[in-house]
mmCIF file with all atom_site columns, C-alpha atoms and ligand atoms in Angstrom:
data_model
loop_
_atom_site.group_PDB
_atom_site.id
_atom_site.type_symbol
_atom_site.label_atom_id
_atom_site.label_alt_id
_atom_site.label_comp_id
_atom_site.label_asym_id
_atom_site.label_entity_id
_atom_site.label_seq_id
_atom_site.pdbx_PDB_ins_code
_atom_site.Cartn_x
_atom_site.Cartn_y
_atom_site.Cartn_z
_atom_site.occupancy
_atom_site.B_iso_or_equiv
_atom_site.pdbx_formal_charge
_atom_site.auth_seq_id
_atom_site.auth_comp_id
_atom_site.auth_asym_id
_atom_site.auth_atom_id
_atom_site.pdbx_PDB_model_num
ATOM   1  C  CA  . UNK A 1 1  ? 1.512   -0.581  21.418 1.00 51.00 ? 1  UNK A CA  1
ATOM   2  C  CA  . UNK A 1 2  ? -1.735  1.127   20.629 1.00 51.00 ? 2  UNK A CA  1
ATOM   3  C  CA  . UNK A 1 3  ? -4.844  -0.462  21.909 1.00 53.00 ? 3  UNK A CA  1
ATOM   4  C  CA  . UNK A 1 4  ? -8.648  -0.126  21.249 1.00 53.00 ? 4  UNK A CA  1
ATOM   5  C  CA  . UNK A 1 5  ? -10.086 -0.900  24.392 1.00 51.00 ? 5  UNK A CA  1
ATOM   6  C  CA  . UNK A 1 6  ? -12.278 2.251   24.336 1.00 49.00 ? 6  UNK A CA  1
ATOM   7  C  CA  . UNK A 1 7  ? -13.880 1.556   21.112 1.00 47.00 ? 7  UNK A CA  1
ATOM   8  C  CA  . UNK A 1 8  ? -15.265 -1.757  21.693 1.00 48.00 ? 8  UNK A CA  1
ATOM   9  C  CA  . UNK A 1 9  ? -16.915 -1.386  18.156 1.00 50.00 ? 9  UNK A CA  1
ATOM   10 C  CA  . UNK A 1 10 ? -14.110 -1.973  16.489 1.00 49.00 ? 10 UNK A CA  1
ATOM   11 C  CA  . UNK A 1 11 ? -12.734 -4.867  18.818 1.00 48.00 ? 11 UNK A CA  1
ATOM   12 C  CA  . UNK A 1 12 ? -16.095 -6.595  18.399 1.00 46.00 ? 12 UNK A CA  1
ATOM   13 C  CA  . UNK A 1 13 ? -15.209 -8.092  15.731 1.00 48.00 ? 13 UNK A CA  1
ATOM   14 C  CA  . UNK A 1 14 ? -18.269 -9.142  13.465 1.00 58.00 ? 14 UNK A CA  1
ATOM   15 C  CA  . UNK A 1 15 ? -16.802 -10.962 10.876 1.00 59.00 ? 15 UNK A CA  1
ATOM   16 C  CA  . UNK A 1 16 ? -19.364 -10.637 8.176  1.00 69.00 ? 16 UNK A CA  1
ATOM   17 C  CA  . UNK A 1 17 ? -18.803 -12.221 5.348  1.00 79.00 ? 17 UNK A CA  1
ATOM   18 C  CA  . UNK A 1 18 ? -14.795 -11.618 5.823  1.00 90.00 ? 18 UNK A CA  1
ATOM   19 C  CA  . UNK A 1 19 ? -12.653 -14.833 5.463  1.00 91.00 ? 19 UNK A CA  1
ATOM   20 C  CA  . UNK A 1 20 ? -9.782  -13.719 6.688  1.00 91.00 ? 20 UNK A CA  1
ATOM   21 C  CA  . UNK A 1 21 ? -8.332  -15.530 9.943  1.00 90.00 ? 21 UNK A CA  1
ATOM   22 C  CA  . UNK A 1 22 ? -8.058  -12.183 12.230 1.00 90.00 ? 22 UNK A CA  1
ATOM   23 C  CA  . UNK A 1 23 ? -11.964 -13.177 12.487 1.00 90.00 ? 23 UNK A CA  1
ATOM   24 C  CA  . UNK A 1 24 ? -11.168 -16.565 14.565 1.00 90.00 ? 24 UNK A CA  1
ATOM   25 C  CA  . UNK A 1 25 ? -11.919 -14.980 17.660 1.00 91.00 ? 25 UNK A CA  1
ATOM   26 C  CA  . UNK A 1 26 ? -14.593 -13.244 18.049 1.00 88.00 ? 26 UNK A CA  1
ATOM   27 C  CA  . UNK A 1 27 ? -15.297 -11.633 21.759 1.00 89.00 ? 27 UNK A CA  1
ATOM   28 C  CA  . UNK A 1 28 ? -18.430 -12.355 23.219 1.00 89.00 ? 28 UNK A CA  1
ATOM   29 C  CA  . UNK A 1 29 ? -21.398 -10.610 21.894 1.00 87.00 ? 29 UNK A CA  1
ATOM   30 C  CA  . UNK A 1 30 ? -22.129 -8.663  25.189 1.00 90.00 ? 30 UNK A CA  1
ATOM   31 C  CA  . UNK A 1 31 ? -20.130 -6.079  25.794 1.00 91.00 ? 31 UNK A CA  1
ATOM   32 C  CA  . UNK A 1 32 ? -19.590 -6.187  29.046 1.00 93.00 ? 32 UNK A CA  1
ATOM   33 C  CA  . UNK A 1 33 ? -18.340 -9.840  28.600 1.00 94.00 ? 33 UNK A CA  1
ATOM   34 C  CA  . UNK A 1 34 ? -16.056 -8.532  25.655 1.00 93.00 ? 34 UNK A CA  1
ATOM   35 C  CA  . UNK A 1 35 ? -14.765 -6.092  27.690 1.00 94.00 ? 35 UNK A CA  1
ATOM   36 C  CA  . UNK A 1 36 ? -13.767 -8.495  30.296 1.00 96.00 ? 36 UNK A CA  1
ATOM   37 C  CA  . UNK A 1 37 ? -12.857 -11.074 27.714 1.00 95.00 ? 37 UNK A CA  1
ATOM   38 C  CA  . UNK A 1 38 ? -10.445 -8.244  25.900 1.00 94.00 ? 38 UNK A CA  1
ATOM   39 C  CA  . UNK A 1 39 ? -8.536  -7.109  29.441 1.00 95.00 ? 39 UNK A CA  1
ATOM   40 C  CA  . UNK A 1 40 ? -8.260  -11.151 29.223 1.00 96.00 ? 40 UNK A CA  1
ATOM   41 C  CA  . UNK A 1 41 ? -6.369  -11.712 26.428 1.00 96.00 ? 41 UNK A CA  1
ATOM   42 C  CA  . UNK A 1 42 ? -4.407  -8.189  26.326 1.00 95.00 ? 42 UNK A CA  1
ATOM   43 C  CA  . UNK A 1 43 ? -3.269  -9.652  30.006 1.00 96.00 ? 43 UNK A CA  1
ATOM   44 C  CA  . UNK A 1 44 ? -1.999  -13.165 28.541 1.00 96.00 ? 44 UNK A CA  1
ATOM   45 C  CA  . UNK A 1 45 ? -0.400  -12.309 25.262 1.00 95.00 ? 45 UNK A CA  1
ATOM   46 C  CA  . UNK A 1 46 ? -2.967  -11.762 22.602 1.00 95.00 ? 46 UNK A CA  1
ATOM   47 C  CA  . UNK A 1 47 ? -2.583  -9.071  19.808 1.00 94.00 ? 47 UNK A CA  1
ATOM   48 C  CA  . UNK A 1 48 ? -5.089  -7.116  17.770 1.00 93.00 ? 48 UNK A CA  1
ATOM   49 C  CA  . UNK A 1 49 ? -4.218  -5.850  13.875 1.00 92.00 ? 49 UNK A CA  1
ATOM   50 C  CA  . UNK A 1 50 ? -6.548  -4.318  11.786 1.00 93.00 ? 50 UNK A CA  1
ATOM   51 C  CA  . UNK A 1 51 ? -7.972  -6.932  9.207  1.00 92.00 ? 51 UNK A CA  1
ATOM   52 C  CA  . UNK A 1 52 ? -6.287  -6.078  5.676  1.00 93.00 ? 52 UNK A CA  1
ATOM   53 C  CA  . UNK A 1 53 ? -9.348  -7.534  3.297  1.00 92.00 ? 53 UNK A CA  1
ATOM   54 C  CA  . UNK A 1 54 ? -12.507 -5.496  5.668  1.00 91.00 ? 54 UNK A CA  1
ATOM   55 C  CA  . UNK A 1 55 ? -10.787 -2.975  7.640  1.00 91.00 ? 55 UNK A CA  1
ATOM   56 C  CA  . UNK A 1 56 ? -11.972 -4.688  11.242 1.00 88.00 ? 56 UNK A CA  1
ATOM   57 C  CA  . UNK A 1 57 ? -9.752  -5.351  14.153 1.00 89.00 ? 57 UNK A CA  1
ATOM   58 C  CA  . UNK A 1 58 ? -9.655  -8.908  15.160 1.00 91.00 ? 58 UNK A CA  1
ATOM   59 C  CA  . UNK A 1 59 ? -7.480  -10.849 17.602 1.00 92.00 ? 59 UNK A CA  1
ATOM   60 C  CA  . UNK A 1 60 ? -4.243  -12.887 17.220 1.00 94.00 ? 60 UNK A CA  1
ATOM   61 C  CA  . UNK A 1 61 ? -3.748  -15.644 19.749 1.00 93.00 ? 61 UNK A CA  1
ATOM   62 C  CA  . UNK A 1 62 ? -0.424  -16.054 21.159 1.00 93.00 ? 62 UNK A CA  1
ATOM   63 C  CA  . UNK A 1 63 ? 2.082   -17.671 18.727 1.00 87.00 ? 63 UNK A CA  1
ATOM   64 C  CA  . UNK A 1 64 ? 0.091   -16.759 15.502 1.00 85.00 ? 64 UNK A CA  1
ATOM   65 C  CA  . UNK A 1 65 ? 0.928   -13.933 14.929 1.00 71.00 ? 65 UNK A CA  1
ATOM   66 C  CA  . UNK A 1 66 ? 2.121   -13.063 11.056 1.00 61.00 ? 66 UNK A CA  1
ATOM   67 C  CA  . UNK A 1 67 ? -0.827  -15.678 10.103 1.00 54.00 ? 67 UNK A CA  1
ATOM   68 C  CA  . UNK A 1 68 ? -2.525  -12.367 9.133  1.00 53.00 ? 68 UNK A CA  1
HETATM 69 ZN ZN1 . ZN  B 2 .  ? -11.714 -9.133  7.841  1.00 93.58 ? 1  ZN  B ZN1 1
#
């Protein structure tokens, strides 16, 4: 699968005003924590989809995925 490690832009999530779940978790807002924090989850299982209502990526945990 793709991933967007390089633009950590778009994996910052910043959820606005966006209700949509994909916004749950948020990485930390310093990137070099996020980027630690994204090798993290990529390592244990997490997914990231492109939010459908604001065009953002955001993370899905392990076992909710489809919750999107
Ligand atoms: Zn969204």
């Amino acid at each position: 699968m793709n991933v967007f490690i390089c633009g950590l832009d778009d994996t910052r999530a910043d959820r606005g005003d966006c209700p949509n779940p994909l916004h749950d978790h948020p990485l930390a807002a310093s990137p070099m924590v996020a980027r630690d924090e994204a090798d993290e989850r990529l390592d244990t299982g997490w997914t990231q989809a492109r939010c459908p209502d604001c065009g953002l990526f955001g993370w899905i945990a392990p076992g909710e995925e489809g919750k999107q």
